[in-house]
Short mmCIF file of C-alpha atoms and ligand atoms in Angstrom, two decimals:
data_model
loop_
_atom_site.label_atom_id
_atom_site.label_comp_id
_atom_site.label_asym_id
_atom_site.label_seq_id
_atom_site.Cartn_x
_atom_site.Cartn_y
_atom_site.Cartn_z
CA MET W 1 0.00 0.00 0.00
CA THR W 2 1.13 3.47 -0.79
CA SER W 3 1.36 6.30 1.69
CA PHE W 4 0.67 8.76 -1.13
CA GLU W 5 -2.67 10.40 -0.54
CA ARG W 6 -3.08 13.12 -3.15
CA THR W 7 -5.82 12.80 -5.75
CA PHE W 8 -6.07 13.93 -9.37
CA PRO W 9 -8.96 14.93 -11.65
CA ASP W 10 -11.07 12.33 -13.43
CA GLY W 11 -9.45 11.42 -16.71
CA PHE W 12 -5.95 12.44 -15.61
CA LEU W 13 -3.58 10.40 -17.77
CA TRP W 14 -0.81 8.32 -16.21
CA GLY W 15 2.18 7.58 -18.39
CA ALA W 16 5.85 6.96 -18.81
CA ALA W 17 8.24 8.34 -21.42
CA THR W 18 11.28 7.27 -23.43
CA ALA W 19 13.16 8.47 -26.51
CA SER W 20 14.29 6.52 -29.56
CA PHE W 21 18.06 6.96 -29.31
CA GLN W 22 18.04 6.31 -25.57
CA ILE W 23 16.35 2.89 -25.69
CA GLU W 24 16.20 1.34 -29.14
CA GLY W 25 19.72 0.17 -29.90
CA ALA W 26 19.92 -1.57 -33.32
CA THR W 27 21.47 1.60 -34.71
CA THR W 28 22.70 -0.08 -37.90
CA GLU W 29 19.78 -2.44 -38.50
CA ASP W 30 17.07 -2.47 -41.15
CA GLY W 31 18.30 0.56 -43.01
CA ARG W 32 18.82 3.04 -40.17
CA LEU W 33 21.71 5.40 -40.87
CA PRO W 34 23.68 7.44 -38.31
CA SER W 35 22.26 10.39 -36.44
CA ILE W 36 24.27 13.26 -34.97
CA TRP W 37 24.29 11.34 -31.68
CA ASP W 38 25.97 8.29 -33.26
CA THR W 39 28.66 10.64 -34.55
CA PHE W 40 28.96 12.52 -31.26
CA CYS W 41 29.41 9.25 -29.31
CA GLU W 42 32.44 8.34 -31.43
CA VAL W 43 34.49 11.27 -30.15
CA GLU W 44 36.48 10.59 -26.99
CA GLY W 45 35.36 12.79 -24.11
CA ASN W 46 31.85 13.55 -25.37
CA VAL W 47 30.06 10.69 -23.60
CA ALA W 48 31.00 8.92 -20.34
CA ASN W 49 32.86 5.62 -20.93
CA LYS W 50 32.57 6.35 -24.64
CA ASP W 51 29.13 4.69 -24.41
CA THR W 52 27.05 4.61 -27.60
CA GLY W 53 23.44 4.03 -28.64
CA ASP W 54 24.13 0.29 -28.85
CA PRO W 55 22.72 -1.83 -27.47
CA ALA W 56 20.89 0.61 -25.15
CA CYS W 57 17.80 -1.30 -23.94
CA ASP W 58 17.59 -3.28 -27.18
CA HIS W 59 14.02 -2.07 -27.26
CA TYR W 60 14.02 -2.46 -31.05
CA HIS W 61 13.87 -6.23 -30.48
CA ARG W 62 11.88 -6.18 -27.24
CA VAL W 63 8.79 -4.17 -28.04
CA ASP W 64 6.37 -6.90 -26.97
CA GLU W 65 8.05 -7.40 -23.60
CA ASP W 66 8.31 -3.66 -22.96
CA VAL W 67 4.68 -2.97 -23.81
CA ALA W 68 3.65 -5.85 -21.54
CA LEU W 69 5.59 -4.16 -18.73
CA MET W 70 3.76 -0.88 -19.40
CA SER W 71 0.54 -2.82 -19.12
CA ASP W 72 1.68 -4.33 -15.80
CA LEU W 73 2.26 -0.79 -14.52
CA GLY W 74 -1.28 0.17 -15.56
CA LEU W 75 -0.21 3.03 -17.84
CA ASP W 76 -2.89 4.96 -19.74
CA VAL W 77 -0.40 6.56 -22.13
CA TYR W 78 3.12 5.96 -23.41
CA ARG W 79 5.32 8.72 -24.80
CA PHE W 80 8.00 7.63 -27.27
CA SER W 81 9.90 9.32 -30.06
CA ILE W 82 10.28 8.35 -33.68
CA ALA W 83 13.83 8.09 -34.99
CA TRP W 84 14.11 10.31 -38.05
CA PRO W 85 17.14 8.28 -39.28
CA ARG W 86 15.04 5.09 -39.28
CA VAL W 87 12.18 6.61 -41.24
CA LEU W 88 14.18 8.78 -43.66
CA PRO W 89 17.78 7.57 -43.23
CA THR W 90 19.32 10.42 -45.20
CA GLY W 91 16.88 12.91 -43.75
CA THR W 92 14.83 13.54 -46.89
CA GLY W 93 13.92 11.54 -49.98
CA THR W 94 13.68 7.77 -49.73
CA VAL W 95 11.41 6.39 -47.03
CA ASN W 96 12.74 3.31 -45.22
CA GLN W 97 9.76 1.00 -44.88
CA PRO W 98 11.28 -1.25 -42.16
CA GLY W 99 11.65 1.87 -40.01
CA ILE W 100 7.96 2.66 -40.40
CA ASP W 101 7.10 -1.00 -39.75
CA PHE W 102 8.83 -0.85 -36.38
CA TYR W 103 6.67 2.05 -35.14
CA ASP W 104 3.60 0.44 -36.71
CA ARG W 105 4.24 -2.61 -34.55
CA LEU W 106 4.86 -0.56 -31.43
CA VAL W 107 1.66 1.45 -31.91
CA ASP W 108 -0.40 -1.68 -32.58
CA ARG W 109 0.96 -3.42 -29.47
CA LEU W 110 0.16 -0.34 -27.37
CA LEU W 111 -3.39 -0.18 -28.67
CA ASP W 112 -3.79 -3.96 -28.09
CA HIS W 113 -3.08 -3.22 -24.42
CA GLY W 114 -5.34 -0.18 -24.27
CA ILE W 115 -2.38 2.21 -23.95
CA ARG W 116 -2.61 5.44 -25.93
CA PRO W 117 0.49 6.33 -27.96
CA VAL W 118 1.93 9.84 -27.64
CA ALA W 119 4.54 10.39 -30.35
CA THR W 120 7.37 12.93 -30.41
CA LEU W 121 8.80 13.58 -33.86
CA TYR W 122 12.18 14.93 -32.78
CA HIS W 123 14.00 13.87 -29.65
CA TRP W 124 17.48 14.91 -30.80
CA ASP W 125 18.49 12.20 -33.31
CA LEU W 126 18.92 14.36 -36.42
CA PRO W 127 20.10 12.31 -39.42
CA GLN W 128 23.84 12.86 -39.81
CA ALA W 129 23.26 13.47 -43.53
CA LEU W 130 21.31 16.60 -42.59
CA ASP W 131 24.00 17.82 -40.21
CA ASP W 132 26.38 17.45 -43.15
CA ARG W 133 24.14 20.03 -44.86
CA GLY W 134 24.31 22.40 -41.87
CA GLY W 135 21.77 20.74 -39.58
CA TRP W 136 19.73 23.12 -37.45
CA LEU W 137 21.84 26.05 -38.67
CA ASN W 138 20.47 25.65 -42.19
CA ARG W 139 17.09 27.31 -42.65
CA ASP W 140 16.11 24.52 -45.08
CA VAL W 141 15.76 22.28 -42.02
CA ALA W 142 12.17 23.54 -41.70
CA ALA W 143 11.32 21.99 -45.07
CA TRP W 144 13.23 18.79 -44.22
CA PHE W 145 11.29 18.51 -40.97
CA GLU W 146 8.02 19.19 -42.79
CA GLU W 147 8.74 16.26 -45.12
CA TYR W 148 9.62 13.94 -42.23
CA THR W 149 6.48 15.01 -40.35
CA ALA W 150 4.31 14.24 -43.37
CA VAL W 151 5.83 10.75 -43.70
CA SER W 152 5.43 9.95 -39.99
CA VAL W 153 1.97 11.38 -39.44
CA GLY W 154 0.88 9.93 -42.78
CA ALA W 155 1.96 6.45 -41.66
CA LEU W 156 0.76 6.50 -38.05
CA GLY W 157 -1.83 9.28 -37.80
CA ASP W 158 -4.73 6.86 -38.20
CA ARG W 159 -3.82 5.44 -34.75
CA VAL W 160 -1.60 8.03 -33.05
CA LYS W 161 -3.69 11.06 -32.08
CA HIS W 162 -1.27 12.97 -29.88
CA TRP W 163 1.65 14.50 -31.81
CA THR W 164 4.54 16.46 -30.34
CA THR W 165 6.84 18.17 -32.78
CA LEU W 166 9.98 18.74 -30.71
CA ASN W 167 11.32 17.58 -27.38
CA GLU W 168 13.10 20.32 -25.42
CA PRO W 169 14.33 22.60 -28.20
CA TRP W 170 16.41 24.41 -25.55
CA CYS W 171 18.58 21.29 -25.33
CA SER W 172 18.85 20.79 -29.10
CA SER W 173 19.82 24.44 -29.58
CA ILE W 174 21.49 26.12 -26.61
CA LEU W 175 22.88 22.97 -24.94
CA SER W 176 23.96 21.55 -28.33
CA TYR W 177 25.27 24.59 -30.22
CA SER W 178 26.11 27.21 -27.55
CA ILE W 179 27.20 25.14 -24.55
CA GLY W 180 28.35 22.10 -26.52
CA ASN W 181 27.40 19.29 -24.13
CA HIS W 182 25.08 17.64 -26.63
CA ALA W 183 25.41 16.74 -30.33
CA PRO W 184 26.66 18.26 -32.54
CA GLY W 185 28.79 19.75 -29.74
CA HIS W 186 29.40 23.28 -30.98
CA HIS W 187 30.51 26.12 -28.70
CA ASP W 188 29.07 29.23 -30.31
CA THR W 189 26.56 31.41 -28.49
CA LEU W 190 24.98 32.81 -31.64
CA GLU W 191 24.63 29.39 -33.26
CA GLY W 192 22.43 28.32 -30.34
CA MET W 193 20.09 31.21 -30.99
CA ILE W 194 19.95 30.48 -34.73
CA ALA W 195 19.34 26.78 -34.09
CA ALA W 196 16.54 27.69 -31.66
CA HIS W 197 14.93 29.88 -34.31
CA HIS W 198 15.14 27.17 -36.96
CA LEU W 199 13.82 24.54 -34.54
CA MET W 200 10.82 26.74 -33.84
CA LEU W 201 10.39 27.43 -37.56
CA ALA W 202 10.42 23.68 -38.22
CA HIS W 203 7.87 23.19 -35.44
CA GLY W 204 5.56 25.89 -36.81
CA THR W 205 5.90 24.52 -40.33
CA ALA W 206 5.01 21.01 -39.16
CA VAL W 207 1.88 21.94 -37.19
CA PRO W 208 -0.36 22.45 -40.27
CA VAL W 209 0.90 19.12 -41.64
CA ILE W 210 -0.24 17.39 -38.44
CA ARG W 211 -3.59 19.18 -38.69
CA GLU W 212 -4.05 18.08 -42.28
CA LEU W 213 -2.97 14.46 -41.93
CA CYS W 214 -4.46 13.84 -38.50
CA PRO W 215 -7.48 16.12 -38.31
CA ASP W 216 -8.88 14.45 -35.20
CA GLY W 217 -5.52 14.60 -33.40
CA GLU W 218 -3.75 17.04 -31.09
CA ALA W 219 -0.63 19.02 -31.92
CA SER W 220 1.84 20.07 -29.24
CA ILE W 221 5.45 20.82 -28.40
CA THR W 222 7.39 19.80 -25.31
CA LEU W 223 9.54 22.50 -23.69
CA ASN W 224 11.83 22.28 -20.68
CA PRO W 225 11.10 25.52 -18.88
CA THR W 226 13.28 26.11 -15.86
CA TYR W 227 12.40 28.15 -12.80
CA VAL W 228 15.08 30.81 -12.22
CA TRP W 229 15.73 31.75 -8.60
CA GLY W 230 17.52 35.03 -7.97
CA PRO W 231 18.92 36.40 -4.70
CA GLU W 232 15.68 38.39 -4.05
CA ASN W 233 17.63 41.16 -2.38
CA GLY W 234 16.30 44.08 -4.40
CA ASP W 235 19.62 44.44 -6.25
CA GLU W 236 18.90 45.64 -9.78
CA HIS W 237 21.91 43.85 -11.27
CA ASP W 238 20.77 40.55 -9.79
CA ALA W 239 17.26 41.19 -11.06
CA ASP W 240 18.67 41.85 -14.52
CA ALA W 241 20.66 38.59 -14.34
CA VAL W 242 17.42 36.75 -13.56
CA ARG W 243 15.73 38.44 -16.52
CA ARG W 244 18.53 37.49 -18.93
CA ALA W 245 18.71 33.88 -17.72
CA ASP W 246 14.93 33.62 -17.87
CA ASN W 247 14.97 34.88 -21.46
CA ALA W 248 17.63 32.37 -22.52
CA LEU W 249 15.96 29.45 -20.73
CA ASN W 250 12.26 30.22 -21.08
CA GLY W 251 11.33 33.38 -22.98
CA LEU W 252 13.35 32.27 -26.02
CA PHE W 253 10.59 29.69 -26.62
CA PHE W 254 7.54 31.03 -24.77
CA GLY W 255 7.89 34.33 -26.63
CA PRO W 256 7.92 33.26 -30.30
CA ILE W 257 5.67 30.20 -29.84
CA PHE W 258 2.96 31.75 -27.65
CA HIS W 259 3.27 35.50 -28.10
CA GLY W 260 4.64 35.77 -31.65
CA ALA W 261 7.67 37.78 -30.49
CA TYR W 262 11.08 37.34 -28.87
CA PRO W 263 10.97 38.24 -25.17
CA ASP W 264 11.64 41.76 -23.92
CA GLY W 265 15.27 42.69 -24.23
CA MET W 266 16.51 39.51 -25.87
CA ILE W 267 17.08 41.06 -29.30
CA GLU W 268 18.89 44.05 -27.69
CA ASP W 269 20.92 41.78 -25.40
CA THR W 270 22.22 39.82 -28.41
CA ALA W 271 22.67 42.77 -30.80
CA HIS W 272 26.47 42.63 -30.35
CA LEU W 273 26.40 39.12 -31.87
CA THR W 274 24.12 39.55 -34.86
CA ASP W 275 21.74 41.71 -36.88
CA HIS W 276 19.17 38.90 -36.45
CA ALA W 277 18.77 38.52 -40.21
CA PHE W 278 17.94 34.85 -39.56
CA ILE W 279 14.55 36.06 -38.27
CA GLN W 280 12.67 36.66 -41.51
CA ASP W 281 9.31 38.23 -42.30
CA GLY W 282 6.48 35.88 -41.48
CA ASP W 283 8.60 33.54 -39.32
CA LEU W 284 6.99 34.54 -36.04
CA GLU W 285 3.56 34.00 -37.53
CA THR W 286 4.55 30.50 -38.65
CA ILE W 287 6.15 29.74 -35.29
CA SER W 288 3.12 30.84 -33.27
CA ALA W 289 0.73 28.37 -34.93
CA PRO W 290 -2.01 27.50 -32.41
CA LEU W 291 -1.47 24.29 -30.43
CA ASP W 292 -3.78 22.01 -28.46
CA ASN W 293 -1.65 21.42 -25.40
CA LEU W 294 1.83 22.06 -24.06
CA GLY W 295 4.25 19.41 -22.81
CA VAL W 296 6.42 20.44 -19.87
CA ASN W 297 9.58 18.56 -18.91
CA ASN W 298 11.02 19.79 -15.65
CA TYR W 299 13.54 18.30 -13.26
CA PHE W 300 15.23 21.12 -11.34
CA PRO W 301 15.45 24.91 -10.95
CA THR W 302 18.40 27.19 -11.74
CA ARG W 303 19.97 29.78 -9.41
CA VAL W 304 21.72 32.87 -10.75
CA ARG W 305 23.12 36.23 -9.71
CA ALA W 306 24.92 39.08 -11.45
CA ALA W 307 28.71 39.01 -11.82
CA ARG W 308 30.38 41.47 -9.45
CA ASP W 309 32.84 44.10 -10.63
CA GLY W 310 35.99 42.41 -11.90
CA GLU W 311 34.46 38.93 -11.81
CA ASP W 312 34.46 36.86 -15.03
CA GLY W 313 30.81 36.81 -16.07
CA SER W 314 31.18 35.12 -19.41
CA ASN W 315 28.25 32.84 -20.08
CA PRO W 316 27.62 30.85 -23.29
CA MET W 317 23.85 31.38 -23.26
CA PRO W 318 22.64 34.13 -25.64
CA GLY W 319 22.23 37.47 -23.90
CA CYS W 320 23.65 36.10 -20.64
CA ASP W 321 27.04 37.76 -20.31
CA GLY W 322 27.35 38.82 -16.69
CA VAL W 323 25.05 36.04 -15.46
CA ILE W 324 26.69 33.75 -12.90
CA GLU W 325 25.03 30.37 -12.43
CA LEU W 326 25.13 29.34 -8.78
CA ALA W 327 25.61 25.90 -7.28
CA PRO W 328 22.38 23.99 -6.67
CA GLN W 329 21.17 23.87 -3.07
CA GLY W 330 19.76 21.30 -0.73
CA PRO W 331 19.23 17.64 -1.56
CA LEU W 332 20.67 16.77 -4.97
CA THR W 333 19.92 13.78 -7.21
CA ALA W 334 22.66 11.59 -8.67
CA MET W 335 22.78 14.09 -11.56
CA GLY W 336 23.71 16.80 -9.06
CA TRP W 337 20.34 18.40 -9.77
CA GLU W 338 18.53 20.32 -7.03
CA GLN W 339 15.28 18.76 -5.88
CA SER W 340 12.68 21.46 -5.67
CA PRO W 341 9.02 20.43 -5.86
CA LYS W 342 8.04 24.07 -5.28
CA SER W 343 9.86 25.25 -8.40
CA HIS W 344 8.22 22.36 -10.28
CA GLN W 345 4.81 23.70 -9.28
CA LEU W 346 5.76 27.30 -10.11
CA ILE W 347 7.10 26.48 -13.58
CA ILE W 348 4.01 24.40 -14.40
CA GLU W 349 1.82 27.36 -13.42
CA ARG W 350 3.95 29.76 -15.45
CA SER W 351 3.83 27.45 -18.50
CA ALA W 352 0.04 27.38 -18.33
CA ARG W 353 -0.14 31.18 -18.05
CA GLU W 354 2.27 31.77 -20.94
CA SER W 355 0.65 29.26 -23.28
CA GLY W 356 -3.00 29.44 -22.26
CA LEU W 357 -3.05 25.69 -22.93
CA PRO W 358 -3.73 22.50 -21.00
CA ILE W 359 -0.45 21.11 -19.67
CA TYR W 360 0.96 17.60 -19.74
CA ILE W 361 4.01 16.85 -17.62
CA THR W 362 5.73 14.96 -20.42
CA GLU W 363 8.81 14.14 -18.32
CA ASN W 364 9.77 14.25 -14.66
CA GLY W 365 11.92 11.92 -12.62
CA SER W 366 15.32 11.44 -11.04
CA ALA W 367 18.58 9.52 -11.29
CA TRP W 368 19.89 7.56 -8.30
CA GLU W 369 22.23 4.72 -7.56
CA ASP W 370 19.77 1.90 -7.13
CA THR W 371 20.37 -1.10 -4.87
CA VAL W 372 19.81 -4.53 -6.36
CA SER W 373 19.28 -6.97 -3.49
CA ASP W 374 20.10 -10.69 -3.47
CA ASP W 375 16.53 -11.63 -4.31
CA GLY W 376 16.74 -9.42 -7.40
CA ALA W 377 14.49 -6.64 -6.06
CA VAL W 378 15.58 -3.09 -6.88
CA HIS W 379 15.27 -0.61 -4.05
CA ASP W 380 15.20 3.10 -4.83
CA PRO W 381 13.65 4.92 -1.87
CA GLU W 382 14.98 8.29 -3.07
CA ARG W 383 13.16 7.90 -6.39
CA VAL W 384 9.95 7.00 -4.55
CA ASN W 385 10.36 10.13 -2.46
CA TYR W 386 11.08 12.31 -5.51
CA LEU W 387 7.99 10.88 -7.22
CA HIS W 388 5.76 11.61 -4.22
CA GLU W 389 7.07 15.14 -3.83
CA HIS W 390 6.79 16.05 -7.49
CA LEU W 391 3.36 14.48 -7.94
CA GLY W 392 2.40 16.50 -4.88
CA ALA W 393 3.62 19.64 -6.65
CA VAL W 394 1.51 18.74 -9.70
CA ALA W 395 -1.51 18.22 -7.42
CA ASP W 396 -0.82 21.62 -5.81
CA ALA W 397 -0.78 23.28 -9.23
CA ILE W 398 -4.06 21.60 -10.14
CA GLU W 399 -5.66 22.62 -6.85
CA GLY W 400 -4.55 26.19 -7.56
CA GLY W 401 -6.54 26.10 -10.79
CA THR W 402 -3.96 25.01 -13.40
CA ASP W 403 -5.24 22.61 -16.05
CA VAL W 404 -2.76 19.70 -15.91
CA ARG W 405 -4.04 16.67 -17.79
CA GLY W 406 -1.40 14.01 -17.28
CA TYR W 407 2.02 12.97 -15.96
CA PHE W 408 4.70 10.89 -17.68
CA ALA W 409 7.43 9.44 -15.51
CA TRP W 410 10.93 9.77 -16.95
CA SER W 411 11.75 7.14 -17.65
CA LEU W 412 10.05 3.83 -18.30
CA LEU W 413 13.46 2.13 -18.47
CA ASP W 414 17.00 2.90 -17.38
CA ASN W 415 18.60 4.05 -20.62
CA PHE W 416 21.31 5.98 -22.46
CA GLU W 417 21.49 9.23 -20.51
CA TRP W 418 23.15 11.31 -23.26
CA ALA W 419 26.54 12.70 -22.19
CA TYR W 420 26.40 10.51 -19.05
CA GLY W 421 26.03 7.29 -21.03
CA TYR W 422 24.65 4.36 -19.04
CA ASP W 423 26.06 5.63 -15.74
CA LYS W 424 22.93 7.50 -14.75
CA ARG W 425 19.72 5.54 -14.22
CA PHE W 426 16.35 7.32 -14.47
CA GLY W 427 14.15 4.24 -14.97
CA ILE W 428 11.23 3.08 -12.88
CA ILE W 429 12.23 -0.25 -14.43
CA HIS W 430 15.80 -1.45 -13.93
CA VAL W 431 17.74 -2.71 -16.95
CA ASP W 432 20.65 -5.12 -16.51
CA TYR W 433 22.76 -4.12 -19.50
CA ASP W 434 24.59 -7.47 -19.56
CA THR W 435 21.45 -9.59 -19.84
CA GLN W 436 18.81 -6.99 -20.84
CA LYS W 437 16.70 -8.31 -17.96
CA ARG W 438 14.05 -5.82 -16.84
CA THR W 439 12.99 -5.54 -13.18
CA ILE W 440 10.31 -3.17 -11.97
CA LYS W 441 11.92 -1.07 -9.22
CA ASP W 442 10.21 -0.18 -5.95
CA SER W 443 9.42 3.20 -7.53
CA GLY W 444 7.72 1.45 -10.45
CA LEU W 445 5.67 -0.70 -8.07
CA GLU W 446 4.76 2.44 -6.14
CA TYR W 447 3.78 4.27 -9.32
CA ALA W 448 1.63 1.29 -10.37
CA GLN W 449 -0.09 1.39 -6.98
CA ILE W 450 -0.78 5.11 -7.25
CA ILE W 451 -2.21 4.59 -10.73
CA ALA W 452 -4.36 1.65 -9.60
CA ASN W 453 -5.73 3.65 -6.68
CA GLU W 454 -6.54 6.62 -8.89
CA HIS W 455 -8.19 4.42 -11.52
CA ALA W 456 -10.28 2.72 -8.86
CA ARG W 457 -11.25 6.02 -7.28
CA THR W 458 -12.11 7.91 -10.46
CA ARG W 459 -13.88 4.94 -12.00
CA GLY W 460 -15.98 4.70 -8.88
CA ASP W 461 -15.24 1.15 -7.85
CA ARG W 462 -13.78 2.09 -4.51
C1 LIG Q 501 15.81 15.61 -20.71
N1 LIG Q 501 20.18 20.04 -18.75
O1 LIG Q 501 17.13 16.02 -20.95
C2 LIG Q 501 15.49 14.77 -21.92
O2 LIG Q 501 14.28 15.06 -22.58
C3 LIG Q 501 15.65 13.29 -21.70
O3 LIG Q 501 15.97 12.69 -22.92
C4 LIG Q 501 16.70 13.07 -20.63
O4 LIG Q 501 17.04 11.73 -20.49
C5 LIG Q 501 16.12 13.63 -19.33
O5 LIG Q 501 15.78 14.99 -19.47
C6 LIG Q 501 17.04 13.48 -18.14
O6 LIG Q 501 18.22 14.19 -18.33
C7 LIG Q 501 17.81 17.01 -20.33
O7 LIG Q 501 21.43 19.88 -18.69
C8 LIG Q 501 19.20 16.93 -20.38
O8 LIG Q 501 19.66 21.11 -18.35
C9 LIG Q 501 19.98 17.93 -19.86
C10 LIG Q 501 19.38 19.03 -19.28
C11 LIG Q 501 17.99 19.13 -19.24
C12 LIG Q 501 17.22 18.12 -19.78
#
């Protein structure tokens, strides 16, 4: 029995999430060609232990088993991403039917088990062939993404009704092109801003394609807004640092997508880098295409202050020179991320205000060093605690009047955690990477219990 006592609205959807490159493996099978992450993994120093996307969770060959596990957990919904390099291996042109067949099978298995599929088109695995043509820095990427969207929605839109264009464009722009921790690993502040613009342009170009090919479906995007804490001391420099960081983390996407404009000050704050010619007439109209819901991924807040006189305030995020990022406080997860259910609630509320849309928590969770006991059970009390606290924050937001429609645990399975390789485990299901054996962790059992209780309560049989 669970000690968790919060309740959620009728029809609240319970889910778990994954992403193609993080779980599928089989990176060279059935016509898939490399993505920018396959390339990035090859370079010493980019990924812990020089880990790669193989074999990951070998999900490509274990769809039936993995969907059965989702069913055991009682999930209503499953969020996965489609690998662009499986469907269109060179990015555009020839469609790879075996790639489509794989997602066809996955979707059919989900529906067999009464689990609704929620598909993300882009969770960071850009075909390498497109990066060779400039990737997200080439404006043509919007047309390439439009083509890929048409192929995917055309193939699956009869059964998949919830479409998300992009996962966390902040990561695939700023973290990938400005900060350099993610593929393609560039270190150029302006490039991050250009990539962000082209990602949003691709998103806005794809939305009408989703509307046309899946008229009874929903179109959304998943952002990773981050609550920015400042010193709250009345210092105007600190307040300005908060504003700049908030623009680079949140306003950069909230502005164009929901308000049809870059956030206050961001164009001025980056004027020393560019004349912004990459923002062309009509772009903001395309980018602000109406959506049906907003996906929010949130794990931790950020703390900043202004650089003091003489202190080095260089910061790779656009418009953020003079912004010092502070060490996280309080209890940290194995990622070194601050646990802050309050900031989770606040950023959910902010996301709803900015977008005016119903919110889905499309990812939330935590990495820990799990204990596998002699009987094979996997104990992760910290993850159980994180789950309780963050579901509590979601319940608080809902009680305060915010329309949150569902929660997806990150992640269904332990998987390839990007630059951290297989070292960091986020799963509610443990994966033994030697045997590929799956074991539902205590947190997964707890989540299943919470879901069962809520289903019983809202369906009136309790
Ligand atoms: C998200 N950061 O990534 C992704 O959507 C998942 O694929 C990933 O596994 C999960 O969160 C856990 O990390 C992020 O450095 C990666 O700020 C890095 C950051 C944020 C999100």
